[in-house]
Amino acid sequence: METIVEDARVGVVSPELVVDALFACRKTAAIRAAIELDLFTHINEGKTAASLASATSASERGVRILCDYLVVHGFLTKESGQYRMTPSTRMFLDRNSPAYMGAAVEFTAAPEILDNFLRDPAAVVRNGGSSGLANVSADNPVWLKFARGMGSFTGLSAKMLAGEISGWPRPPKKVLDIAAGPGVFGIEIAKAFPTAEIVAVDWAAVLALSRQNAEKAGVAHRYQTIAGSAFDVEWGTGYDLVLLPNFLHHFDLPTCAQLLRKIIASLAEHGRIVAVDFVPNEDGVSPPFPAAFSWEMLASTPAGQAYTQSELTEMARLAGLAGVTVKSMPPTPASVILFE
Amino acid sequence: METIVEDARVGVVSPELVVDALFACRKTAAIRAAIELDLFTHINEGKTAASLASATSASERGVRILCDYLVVHGFLTKESGQYRMTPSTRMFLDRNSPAYMGAAVEFTAAPEILDNFLRDPAAVVRNGGSSGLANVSADNPVWLKFARGMGSFTGLSAKMLAGEISGWPRPPKKVLDIAAGPGVFGIEIAKAFPTAEIVAVDWAAVLALSRQNAEKAGVAHRYQTIAGSAFDVEWGTGYDLVLLPNFLHHFDLPTCAQLLRKIIASLAEHGRIVAVDFVPNEDGVSPPFPAAFSWEMLASTPAGQAYTQSELTEMARLAGLAGVTVKSMPPTPASVILFE
């Protein structure tokens, strides 16, 4: 169906985009089923529906229909009844690949996340945000799913951020990682700066996982945690670096500025605040992922969105800062935001 | 994001297809919100978020974020803060267009339909079908949603089928329309053959709507209804034509053959059985919509699927018939199946 997308863009009238959107949930269901059955890993060098069914303890009819659907949507190829992965599927959905992203489905298709979107999406638009606190309620268990599932989405940007900071004239010694999630941002900094001490803030259930990841990375002896809301907890002072990875987009601009003021009060001399976030262009409709991300926040939070550079500048000024420097991090859809 | 689809097809490794699938439910939510707010109709010749918000009694922030998302996904364009429809959006999502398809969202994104897919998609694959009866349970209210929403999907194929039958040497006088839904197939036959009598079978709640549509079409005096399951009700004999529009795909092959035998017993001399359905090629993975449709049935029914021509032939033979002639009906994804 995807080829029709091009036609629609060059002006040919077609219902394909509409049909794709009307049925799009089926695609999420299919990829979730395939990931949960670890179908892609089992396909390896090519398998029939019968052998895949046996490998995954599933019905052959079910596997054949799912695999055919995945062929239609470009995830697999099929020849003489044999299914094979595409190069992209092999890279991102085979569990043996270092770039495996399959775990993300636990968060992106979590029942509570889908409910944010599908319960009453028109009400979200009427209301200008989620009706309740949704994802930003205290101790929301969805953040453990985020921490478990989304490390593969944020891992590369965490490495790139550590690379960026490695070029700074003053290596950070005391680092605060706010809303640490899987912990990858703080952990990459700890790996890049062998004497840096990391303090991670997040909900208690999430921090149990961040600590595990710090242990795996061999930096647990320099890794402390503080459980609670970033708006409420006392995290002390003297930070050379405060990280805000994928956090600001959950709140309205004045709330973000208020948090920045709290952070500024805890900085050491020459301390820096660095956010990682999705920054749409000023047109609000490019690049695709950052621009689409505000819809993610509209449904999932009362007042969050992806902020443009000019909005981030306004946020910085409201907090008493001079402004921001934004650097995109291709191939990731994220940007580094350096508060000045 | 769609341009990356091409790259993936020519071998460039990209996570975009995976990301699209992981987040695809957001697209269904967005199109549902836009349709329920009648946003496309309001956009008309171009509108700002502020004027759209006022026209739809929605939050300006909510409307702007939704519209930006719809621009990212190719449904709208944006220039100087003004949103405009694409030619395809104008054709299929403006309520004033005769090809308006927006009502379909009531069925395709119905909570019970989405639940079939999203509650536990891996279990559907393991099981080789829905765990319960799902869509095929008696008097399932989802069929009223189908009848209300899907007339725009089936209307063109109904007109094309009536055109096909108009070329037959013997005009049908008594016509049975099994699982009539919105009634469009029987009604188009009634319009094409001014003396034809139609007997429509479906659940009672659905038939109330089929009858309304027959009234609107001016054929109500030649339109009778029988409420109940096609497998159970007595519909009498003497039919010159029996229609099976979008019905066979809900059941396994032997059940379809059993229904065909019941139909054969009710035919007049020279009576014909004609199904309308999605017929994938023998490879099971083309054309896109018919091939993907088996996944729709895997999640929505215990044993249904889209049947290939060779499977339809087997079905016909099991019922004591010679075989089938299948004719595709472009630009619709449906085919006419003439049982011989």
XYZ file of C-alpha atoms in Angstrom:
680
model
C 0.000 0.000 0.000
C 2.932 2.290 0.637
C 3.612 3.082 -3.007
C 0.227 4.782 -3.152
C 1.445 7.231 -0.517
C 3.724 8.710 -3.137
C 0.889 8.973 -5.625
C -1.197 10.844 -3.047
C 1.681 13.248 -2.514
C 2.038 14.021 -6.180
C -1.654 14.736 -6.461
C -3.198 11.435 -7.567
C -6.442 10.971 -5.660
C -6.420 7.717 -3.701
C -8.119 6.358 -0.576
C -4.974 4.475 0.458
C -3.722 6.912 3.107
C -7.183 7.006 4.684
C -7.500 3.222 4.612
C -4.010 2.886 6.098
C -4.961 5.158 9.021
C -8.359 3.519 9.573
C -6.682 0.111 9.846
C -3.334 1.229 11.352
C -3.977 -0.402 14.755
C -3.803 -3.785 12.995
C -0.159 -3.023 12.179
C 0.654 -2.358 15.845
C -1.129 -5.594 16.790
C 0.797 -7.567 14.155
C 4.212 -6.230 15.123
C 3.395 -6.806 18.806
C 2.356 -10.408 18.127
C 5.469 -11.040 16.030
C 7.776 -9.544 18.670
C 6.109 -11.408 21.550
C 6.408 -14.684 19.626
C 10.006 -13.704 18.723
C 9.098 -14.573 15.156
C 11.824 -12.496 13.536
C 14.593 -14.111 15.571
C 13.214 -17.560 14.691
C 13.049 -16.747 10.968
C 16.813 -16.273 10.933
C 17.947 -17.490 7.485
C 14.435 -18.314 6.258
C 11.585 -20.498 7.466
C 8.231 -21.890 6.388
C 5.034 -21.193 8.330
C 5.075 -24.822 9.498
C 8.572 -24.678 10.986
C 7.945 -21.238 12.507
C 4.731 -22.516 14.070
C 6.622 -25.370 15.627
C 9.433 -23.065 16.829
C 7.010 -20.586 18.437
C 4.423 -23.112 19.693
C 1.785 -21.324 17.647
C -0.856 -22.384 15.146
C 0.527 -22.794 11.609
C -2.540 -21.029 10.215
C -1.973 -18.134 12.650
C 1.719 -17.872 11.792
C 1.086 -18.040 8.040
C -1.553 -15.300 8.166
C 0.602 -13.076 10.391
C 3.696 -13.607 8.204
C 1.737 -12.887 5.017
C 0.498 -9.657 6.624
C 4.095 -8.779 7.544
C 5.132 -9.403 3.918
C 2.374 -7.057 2.684
C 3.679 -4.375 5.043
C 7.325 -4.764 4.073
C 8.735 -6.557 7.142
C 9.356 -9.911 5.498
C 9.750 -11.383 2.043
C 8.181 -14.646 0.889
C 9.362 -16.970 -1.831
C 8.204 -20.552 -2.384
C 6.496 -20.482 1.020
C 9.745 -19.457 2.747
C 9.725 -16.252 4.822
C 12.865 -14.147 5.098
C 13.735 -10.934 6.912
C 14.511 -7.669 5.145
C 17.809 -5.937 6.021
C 15.886 -3.510 8.280
C 13.970 -6.275 10.044
C 17.187 -8.185 10.640
C 18.794 -5.080 12.098
C 15.963 -3.946 14.380
C 13.753 -6.979 15.143
C 16.137 -9.931 15.393
C 16.869 -10.318 19.112
C 20.482 -11.187 18.308
C 21.087 -7.803 16.687
C 22.759 -5.162 18.878
C 20.242 -2.642 17.450
C 17.209 -4.772 18.509
C 14.207 -2.476 19.106
C 11.507 -5.081 19.694
C 11.297 -4.483 23.448
C 9.859 -1.039 22.708
C 6.482 -2.597 21.973
C 5.991 -3.182 25.699
C 5.815 0.607 26.124
C 4.475 1.897 22.783
C 1.636 -0.655 22.767
C 1.076 -0.806 26.534
C -2.667 -0.987 27.270
C -2.591 2.258 29.281
C -0.718 4.089 26.497
C -3.127 2.853 23.818
C -6.019 3.811 26.058
C -4.690 7.408 26.179
C -5.091 7.509 22.407
C -8.018 5.272 21.618
C -10.495 5.785 24.466
C -11.688 9.166 23.188
C -9.185 10.919 20.904
C -11.648 13.699 19.959
C -11.953 14.587 23.667
C -8.165 14.931 23.858
C -8.320 17.496 21.043
C -11.326 19.341 22.509
C -9.613 19.437 25.879
C -6.166 20.341 24.521
C -4.590 17.488 26.475
C -5.305 14.304 28.404
C -8.356 14.541 30.632
C -6.514 13.278 33.728
C -2.799 13.249 34.540
C -2.329 10.192 32.294
C 1.413 9.392 31.951
C 2.522 12.074 34.427
C 0.639 10.739 37.446
C 2.840 9.879 40.431
C 4.523 6.474 40.300
C 2.733 5.604 37.053
C 3.751 1.985 36.306
C 4.043 2.841 32.608
C 7.496 4.314 33.304
C 8.848 0.927 34.256
C 7.625 -0.288 30.857
C 9.355 2.725 29.308
C 12.587 1.936 31.134
C 12.407 -1.744 30.135
C 11.430 -1.132 26.528
C 12.887 2.127 25.309
C 16.585 1.758 26.055
C 17.073 0.758 22.411
C 15.400 3.988 21.295
C 17.528 6.205 23.527
C 20.801 4.244 23.634
C 22.359 5.794 20.544
C 21.461 9.356 21.521
C 22.916 8.679 24.997
C 26.222 7.589 23.431
C 26.191 10.612 21.131
C 25.492 12.953 24.041
C 28.404 11.489 26.012
C 30.574 12.031 22.919
C 29.437 15.658 22.721
C 30.195 16.294 26.381
C 33.600 14.602 26.078
C 34.618 17.572 23.952
C 33.934 20.051 26.743
C 36.879 21.834 28.380
C 35.713 20.906 31.954
C 34.877 17.233 32.526
C 31.782 16.976 34.768
C 32.383 15.435 38.180
C 28.920 15.451 39.737
C 26.036 14.671 37.417
C 22.275 14.734 38.038
C 20.203 12.565 35.663
C 16.567 13.689 35.955
C 13.919 11.145 34.967
C 16.674 8.656 34.307
C 14.398 5.890 33.009
C 16.645 3.015 31.849
C 19.538 5.200 33.014
C 21.387 5.179 29.692
C 22.212 8.899 29.624
C 23.796 9.012 33.071
C 25.488 5.652 32.551
C 27.107 6.724 29.261
C 28.424 9.839 31.022
C 29.767 7.646 33.825
C 31.495 5.463 31.229
C 32.961 8.488 29.422
C 34.196 10.173 32.624
C 35.696 7.536 34.932
C 35.540 9.733 38.037
C 32.053 11.194 37.490
C 29.438 10.509 40.177
C 25.877 10.088 38.904
C 22.716 10.873 40.875
C 19.638 9.490 39.125
C 16.109 10.720 39.891
C 12.977 8.801 38.888
C 10.119 6.796 40.414
C 11.363 4.043 42.758
C 10.278 1.142 40.515
C 12.168 2.653 37.585
C 15.331 3.296 39.599
C 15.568 -0.398 40.463
C 16.107 -0.964 36.736
C 18.443 2.041 36.237
C 20.618 0.631 39.048
C 20.666 -2.815 37.409
C 21.822 -1.190 34.178
C 24.491 0.769 36.068
C 25.699 -2.514 37.569
C 25.839 -4.169 34.135
C 27.864 -1.192 32.880
C 30.266 -1.513 35.845
C 29.535 1.966 37.194
C 27.267 1.080 40.141
C 29.826 2.324 42.703
C 29.444 5.825 41.219
C 25.677 5.625 40.853
C 23.215 6.955 43.441
C 19.462 7.229 43.136
C 16.757 9.499 44.566
C 13.191 8.237 44.232
C 10.347 10.689 43.653
C 9.113 13.522 41.472
C 11.779 15.812 40.010
C 9.565 18.720 41.106
C 9.521 17.636 44.759
C 12.668 15.763 45.776
C 15.763 17.353 47.352
C 18.777 16.478 45.268
C 21.354 18.758 46.875
C 23.819 21.061 45.106
C 27.174 21.186 43.364
C 26.203 19.591 40.040
C 28.542 20.176 37.109
C 26.007 18.682 34.731
C 22.261 18.188 34.943
C 20.669 15.929 32.321
C 17.027 16.233 31.267
C 16.590 13.360 28.833
C 13.123 13.178 27.221
C 11.523 14.983 30.133
C 10.577 18.572 29.266
C 8.032 17.466 26.634
C 5.712 16.188 29.388
C 4.968 19.654 30.837
C 3.823 23.102 29.794
C 6.414 25.792 29.192
C 6.067 27.656 32.537
C 6.343 24.345 34.434
C 9.544 23.526 32.520
C 10.916 27.004 33.331
C 10.088 26.460 37.008
C 12.003 23.151 36.952
C 14.953 24.892 35.257
C 15.015 27.440 38.097
C 15.151 24.618 40.642
C 18.015 23.037 38.657
C 19.919 26.334 38.343
C 19.894 26.633 42.143
C 21.652 23.269 42.426
C 24.409 23.865 39.860
C 28.110 24.162 40.718
C 30.030 27.081 39.251
C 30.210 26.565 35.468
C 27.573 23.815 35.827
C 25.559 23.086 32.684
C 21.999 21.934 31.974
C 21.601 19.640 28.969
C 18.270 18.296 27.718
C 17.749 15.637 25.075
C 14.446 16.019 23.319
C 12.559 16.084 20.009
C 12.739 19.581 18.542
C 10.411 20.282 15.617
C 11.239 23.064 13.193
C 9.365 26.330 13.662
C 6.800 25.205 11.031
C 5.642 22.522 13.514
C 5.403 19.885 10.772
C 9.037 18.820 10.206
C 11.093 16.726 10.676
C 8.473 13.948 10.819
C 9.163 12.268 14.167
C 9.744 15.380 16.309
C 6.751 17.135 14.710
C 4.459 14.117 15.189
C 5.625 13.788 18.792
C 3.397 16.594 20.070
C 0.373 14.374 19.287
C 2.001 11.721 21.486
C 2.139 14.239 24.328
C -1.308 15.729 23.667
C -2.884 12.348 24.383
C -0.466 11.265 27.134
C -0.118 14.398 29.291
C -2.309 17.331 30.361
C -0.107 20.029 28.801
C 3.075 18.594 27.242
C 4.398 18.928 23.690
C 7.601 18.846 21.641
C 9.162 22.331 21.860
C 10.658 24.270 18.953
C 13.921 26.142 19.338
C 12.104 29.442 19.818
C 9.898 27.912 22.520
C 12.973 26.453 24.240
C 14.577 29.906 24.099
C 11.485 31.414 25.734
C 11.603 28.661 28.369
C 15.287 29.403 29.080
C 14.628 33.139 29.387
C 11.683 32.571 31.724
C 14.118 30.654 33.927
C 16.608 33.518 33.817
C 18.975 31.923 31.300
C 20.314 33.474 28.093
C 18.941 30.919 25.663
C 19.639 27.520 24.126
C 21.873 25.878 21.572
C 20.130 23.013 19.767
C 22.098 20.322 17.940
C 20.355 17.532 16.082
C 21.759 14.016 16.508
C 21.241 12.191 13.215
C 20.408 9.407 12.618
C 18.341 9.668 15.821
C 15.254 11.922 15.792
C 16.496 13.561 19.027
C 18.435 16.786 19.595
C 20.799 17.940 22.319
C 19.621 21.175 23.944
C 22.337 23.096 25.750
C 20.920 25.709 28.092
C 23.212 28.778 28.104
C 8.164 8.943 7.333
C 6.709 7.257 4.291
C 9.661 8.051 2.025
C 11.780 5.759 4.172
C 9.507 2.898 3.189
C 10.965 3.078 -0.303
C 14.489 3.111 1.059
C 13.731 0.000 3.082
C 12.421 -1.696 -0.065
C 15.565 -0.944 -2.019
C 17.722 -2.326 0.743
C 18.662 0.710 2.827
C 18.538 -0.272 6.486
C 16.178 1.977 8.440
C 14.100 1.701 11.610
C 11.266 3.726 10.075
C 8.937 0.826 9.176
C 9.341 -0.588 12.683
C 8.741 2.801 14.282
C 5.690 3.321 12.058
C 4.205 0.006 13.203
C 5.054 0.554 16.885
C 3.257 3.916 16.814
C 0.577 3.100 14.192
C -2.320 3.209 16.686
C -1.657 6.950 17.047
C -2.605 7.342 13.369
C -5.941 5.593 13.914
C -6.561 7.807 16.964
C -5.717 10.962 15.006
C -7.926 10.142 12.025
C -10.749 9.164 14.382
C -10.448 12.450 16.308
C -10.356 14.455 13.071
C -13.389 12.644 11.637
C -15.395 12.932 14.868
C -14.635 16.679 15.028
C -15.438 16.882 11.292
C -12.174 18.767 10.939
C -11.708 18.063 7.234
C -15.133 19.399 6.304
C -14.456 22.543 8.357
C -11.071 23.120 6.706
C -12.802 23.520 3.358
C -10.708 26.093 1.456
C -8.115 26.518 4.232
C -8.213 27.454 7.898
C -5.932 28.381 10.798
C -5.869 26.343 14.020
C -7.662 29.230 15.760
C -10.604 29.322 13.353
C -10.816 25.510 13.249
C -10.840 25.414 17.043
C -13.700 27.848 17.112
C -15.605 25.936 14.381
C -15.203 22.593 16.171
C -15.547 23.873 19.766
C -12.124 22.416 20.524
C -8.939 23.686 22.137
C -6.729 25.641 19.703
C -3.661 23.868 21.076
C -5.373 20.501 20.544
C -6.405 21.369 16.992
C -2.966 22.740 16.077
C -1.184 19.633 17.374
C -3.641 17.293 15.639
C -3.434 19.219 12.352
C 0.371 19.296 12.459
C 0.325 15.518 12.980
C -2.024 15.158 9.999
C 0.384 17.260 7.898
C 3.290 14.983 8.887
C 1.248 11.979 7.764
C 0.163 13.474 4.432
C -3.511 14.286 5.135
C -3.151 18.077 5.163
C -0.751 20.740 3.964
C 0.292 23.779 6.022
C 1.481 27.128 4.772
C 1.747 30.320 6.838
C -0.262 28.661 9.604
C -3.094 27.820 7.178
C -4.123 24.150 6.868
C -5.455 22.823 3.552
C -6.730 19.449 2.406
C -4.911 17.281 -0.122
C -6.907 16.119 -3.172
C -7.334 12.679 -1.530
C -8.472 14.132 1.787
C -10.980 16.350 -0.006
C -12.338 13.346 -1.885
C -12.613 10.885 1.005
C -12.820 12.871 4.263
C -14.855 15.985 3.422
C -18.413 15.146 4.432
C -19.714 17.013 1.373
C -17.911 14.658 -1.004
C -20.013 11.844 -2.501
C -17.019 9.533 -1.853
C -16.885 10.421 1.898
C -15.407 7.475 3.843
C -15.147 9.038 7.300
C -18.069 7.098 8.755
C -15.987 3.922 8.423
C -14.034 4.864 11.542
C -17.074 3.942 13.659
C -16.513 0.318 12.601
C -12.762 0.065 11.934
C -11.903 1.767 15.244
C -14.838 0.422 17.273
C -13.638 -0.487 20.789
C -14.684 -4.129 20.359
C -12.840 -4.392 17.019
C -9.671 -2.828 18.413
C -9.931 -5.129 21.395
C -9.908 -8.152 19.038
C -6.497 -6.968 17.828
C -4.877 -5.287 20.783
C -5.943 -7.311 23.831
C -3.548 -10.168 23.107
C -2.456 -10.402 19.463
C 0.140 -13.114 20.151
C -2.636 -15.319 21.588
C -4.595 -14.884 18.337
C -1.589 -16.238 16.412
C -0.955 -19.082 18.866
C -4.611 -20.007 18.744
C -4.975 -19.608 14.960
C -8.019 -17.368 15.447
C -9.982 -15.341 17.984
C -10.288 -17.024 21.372
C -14.079 -16.564 21.503
C -16.605 -16.056 18.718
C -15.603 -12.339 18.502
C -17.343 -10.706 15.510
C -19.384 -13.783 14.606
C -21.288 -14.072 17.883
C -25.082 -13.889 17.540
C -26.550 -10.380 17.293
C -23.105 -8.825 17.805
C -23.759 -5.050 17.946
C -20.612 -4.412 15.918
C -22.594 -5.271 12.756
C -24.798 -2.238 13.210
C -21.606 -0.179 13.300
C -20.499 -1.983 10.143
C -23.801 -1.217 8.437
C -23.672 2.440 9.495
C -20.017 2.976 8.679
C -19.017 0.762 5.782
C -21.556 1.638 3.092
C -18.931 3.963 1.593
C -16.470 1.076 1.397
C -18.908 -1.291 -0.289
C -21.058 1.141 -2.321
C -18.892 1.179 -5.430
C -18.483 -2.592 -5.561
C -22.284 -2.922 -5.144
C -22.865 -0.679 -8.167
C -20.231 -2.589 -10.144
C -21.820 -5.922 -9.223
C -25.244 -4.678 -10.370
C -23.609 -3.588 -13.638
C -22.078 -7.051 -14.055
C -25.401 -8.792 -13.449
C -27.197 -6.414 -15.829
C -25.270 -8.111 -18.614
C -26.765 -11.533 -17.799
C -29.215 -13.095 -20.268
C -31.842 -13.780 -17.510
C -32.693 -10.832 -15.252
C -33.115 -12.071 -11.658
C -36.610 -11.760 -10.230
C -36.201 -13.122 -6.702
C -32.980 -12.189 -4.914
C -31.624 -13.295 -1.530
C -29.062 -10.906 0.047
C -27.248 -12.806 2.816
C -25.668 -10.697 5.571
C -27.039 -7.624 3.861
C -25.417 -5.118 6.244
C -26.179 -1.619 4.925
C -28.124 -3.387 2.166
C -26.240 -1.783 -0.703
C -25.781 -4.952 -2.759
C -29.455 -5.976 -2.765
C -30.580 -2.372 -3.188
C -28.382 -1.812 -6.245
C -29.833 -4.990 -7.774
C -33.346 -3.709 -6.992
C -32.499 -0.430 -8.711
C -31.035 -2.201 -11.760
C -33.980 -4.623 -12.117
C -37.251 -2.732 -11.503
C -39.297 -5.883 -10.901
C -36.783 -7.749 -8.720
C -37.888 -8.666 -5.184
C -35.140 -8.610 -2.548
C -35.064 -10.710 0.620
C -32.376 -9.474 3.012
C -30.996 -11.623 5.848
C -29.024 -10.178 8.769
C -29.311 -9.515 12.508
C -32.506 -7.606 13.403
C -30.731 -4.394 14.453
C -28.850 -4.311 11.142
C -31.982 -4.956 9.052
C -33.638 -1.859 10.531
C -30.895 0.111 8.788
C -30.971 -1.927 5.536
C -34.719 -1.191 5.330
C -34.134 2.534 5.870
C -31.620 2.474 3.022
C -34.118 0.588 0.828
C -36.691 3.289 1.601
C -34.240 6.057 0.695
C -33.538 4.247 -2.593
C -37.268 3.973 -3.321
C -37.286 0.154 -3.400
C -38.828 -0.571 0.025
C -41.997 -2.074 -1.556
C -39.808 -4.798 -3.095
C -37.655 -5.299 0.020
C -38.325 -7.970 2.655
C -36.153 -8.911 5.599
C -35.522 -12.063 7.628
C -33.744 -11.560 10.951
C -31.312 -14.176 12.217
C -28.255 -16.227 11.370
C -27.836 -17.215 7.731
C -27.022 -20.706 8.983
C -30.314 -21.044 10.878
C -33.135 -19.031 9.313
C -35.656 -20.398 6.781
C -35.589 -18.215 3.692
C -37.721 -20.308 1.376
C -36.952 -21.232 -2.234
C -37.150 -19.986 -5.804
C -34.191 -17.572 -5.774
C -32.743 -16.532 -9.137
C -29.840 -14.876 -7.440
C -28.262 -15.301 -4.009
C -25.758 -12.649 -2.913
C -22.987 -13.326 -0.380
C -21.348 -9.935 0.049
C -18.320 -9.928 2.382
C -19.587 -12.950 4.259
C -17.615 -16.102 3.415
C -14.385 -14.692 4.905
C -15.844 -15.025 8.416
C -15.923 -18.850 8.387
C -13.745 -21.848 7.698
C -13.922 -23.524 4.315
C -16.163 -26.492 5.275
C -18.618 -24.120 6.993
C -18.758 -22.001 3.823
C -19.365 -25.146 1.739
C -22.169 -26.160 4.111
C -23.780 -22.720 3.669
C -23.429 -23.056 -0.109
C -25.297 -26.393 0.039
C -28.121 -24.711 1.974
C -28.222 -21.953 -0.662
C -28.182 -24.423 -3.585
C -31.300 -26.061 -2.141
C -33.137 -22.722 -2.294
C -32.228 -21.760 -5.868
C -34.715 -21.535 -8.736
C -33.808 -23.261 -11.996
C -30.825 -21.387 -13.482
C -30.397 -19.599 -10.141
C -26.937 -18.211 -9.445
C -24.809 -17.680 -6.327
C -22.580 -14.613 -6.376
C -20.183 -13.645 -3.596
C -18.270 -10.397 -3.254
C -15.078 -10.804 -1.323
C -11.351 -10.078 -1.071
C -9.433 -12.684 -3.073
C -5.660 -12.773 -2.533
C -3.423 -14.230 -5.209
C -2.183 -17.778 -4.617
C 1.045 -16.352 -3.112
C -1.052 -15.075 -0.177
C 0.801 -11.747 -0.118
C -0.732 -9.770 -3.012
C -2.610 -7.596 -3.820
C -2.042 -5.697 -0.546
C -5.578 -5.223 0.810
C -6.985 -8.704 0.074
C -3.775 -10.362 1.318
C -3.716 -8.286 4.533
C -7.394 -9.047 5.108
C -6.750 -12.541 6.489
C -5.075 -10.916 9.509
C -8.304 -8.918 9.976
C -10.213 -12.201 10.094
C -7.645 -14.070 12.197
C -8.209 -11.593 15.034
C -11.952 -11.084 14.479
C -13.247 -14.613 13.944
C -12.430 -18.129 15.157
C -11.644 -19.550 11.702
C -12.209 -16.987 8.917
C -9.780 -15.737 6.254
C -9.666 -14.249 2.762
C -9.855 -17.152 0.280
C -7.729 -17.539 -2.833
C -9.266 -18.673 -6.106
C -8.059 -22.233 -5.573
C -9.562 -22.297 -2.065
C -12.844 -20.931 -3.444
C -12.771 -23.666 -6.082
C -12.285 -26.292 -3.373
C -15.177 -24.720 -1.435
C -17.428 -24.857 -4.515
C -16.545 -28.507 -5.176
C -17.174 -29.453 -1.548
C -20.658 -27.985 -2.031
C -21.200 -30.008 -5.204
C -20.575 -27.152 -7.645
C -18.199 -27.128 -10.627
C -16.037 -24.218 -9.504
C -15.823 -20.418 -9.505
C -15.138 -17.530 -11.819
C -13.396 -14.643 -10.045
C -13.414 -11.136 -11.473
C -11.585 -8.299 -9.751
C -13.412 -4.976 -9.513
C -10.779 -2.232 -9.733
C -10.460 0.339 -8.263
C -12.079 -1.504 -5.340
C -10.041 -4.204 -3.555
C -13.017 -6.581 -3.895
C -13.743 -9.301 -6.462
C -16.953 -10.832 -7.761
C -17.034 -14.594 -7.268
C -19.476 -16.425 -9.542
C -20.183 -19.956 -8.325
C -20.635 -22.231 -11.334
